[in-house]
XYZ file of C-alpha atoms in Angstrom:
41
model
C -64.393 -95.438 -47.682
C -67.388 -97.269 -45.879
C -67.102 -100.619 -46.006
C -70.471 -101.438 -44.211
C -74.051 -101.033 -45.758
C -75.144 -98.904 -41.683
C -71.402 -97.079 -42.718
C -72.902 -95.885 -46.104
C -76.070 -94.953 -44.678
C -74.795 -92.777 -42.148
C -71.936 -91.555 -43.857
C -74.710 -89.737 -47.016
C -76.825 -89.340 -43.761
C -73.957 -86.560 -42.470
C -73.093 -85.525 -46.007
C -77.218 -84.842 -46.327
C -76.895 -82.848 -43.051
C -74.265 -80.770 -44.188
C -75.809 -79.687 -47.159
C -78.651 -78.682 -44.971
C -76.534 -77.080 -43.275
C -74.951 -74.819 -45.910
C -78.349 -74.009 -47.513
C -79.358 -73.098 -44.110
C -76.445 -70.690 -43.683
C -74.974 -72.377 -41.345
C -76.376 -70.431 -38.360
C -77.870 -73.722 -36.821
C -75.117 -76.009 -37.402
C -75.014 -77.093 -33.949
C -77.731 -77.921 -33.089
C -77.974 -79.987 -36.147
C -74.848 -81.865 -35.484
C -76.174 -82.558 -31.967
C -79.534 -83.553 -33.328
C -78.252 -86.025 -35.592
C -75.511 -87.079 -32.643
C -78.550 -87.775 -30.570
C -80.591 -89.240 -33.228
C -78.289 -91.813 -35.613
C -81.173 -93.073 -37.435
């Protein structure tokens, strides 16, 4: 469980990426991953 407000944040941050990812098809999910690696906003 996150126990830190920035934890939260990022963890529905990857959970939102995911489900981008799975609407997407998943053909992309790399790059995604290392866009949001690169990017932790």
């Amino acid at each position: 469980m996150p126990t830190t407000h920035f934890e939260t944040v990022l963890y529905g941050f990857l959970m939102l990426q995911i489900l981008l990812i799975k609407l997407c098809g998943g053909t992309n999910w790399e790059v995604a991953l290392s866009a949001s690696a690169m990017n932790p906003r």
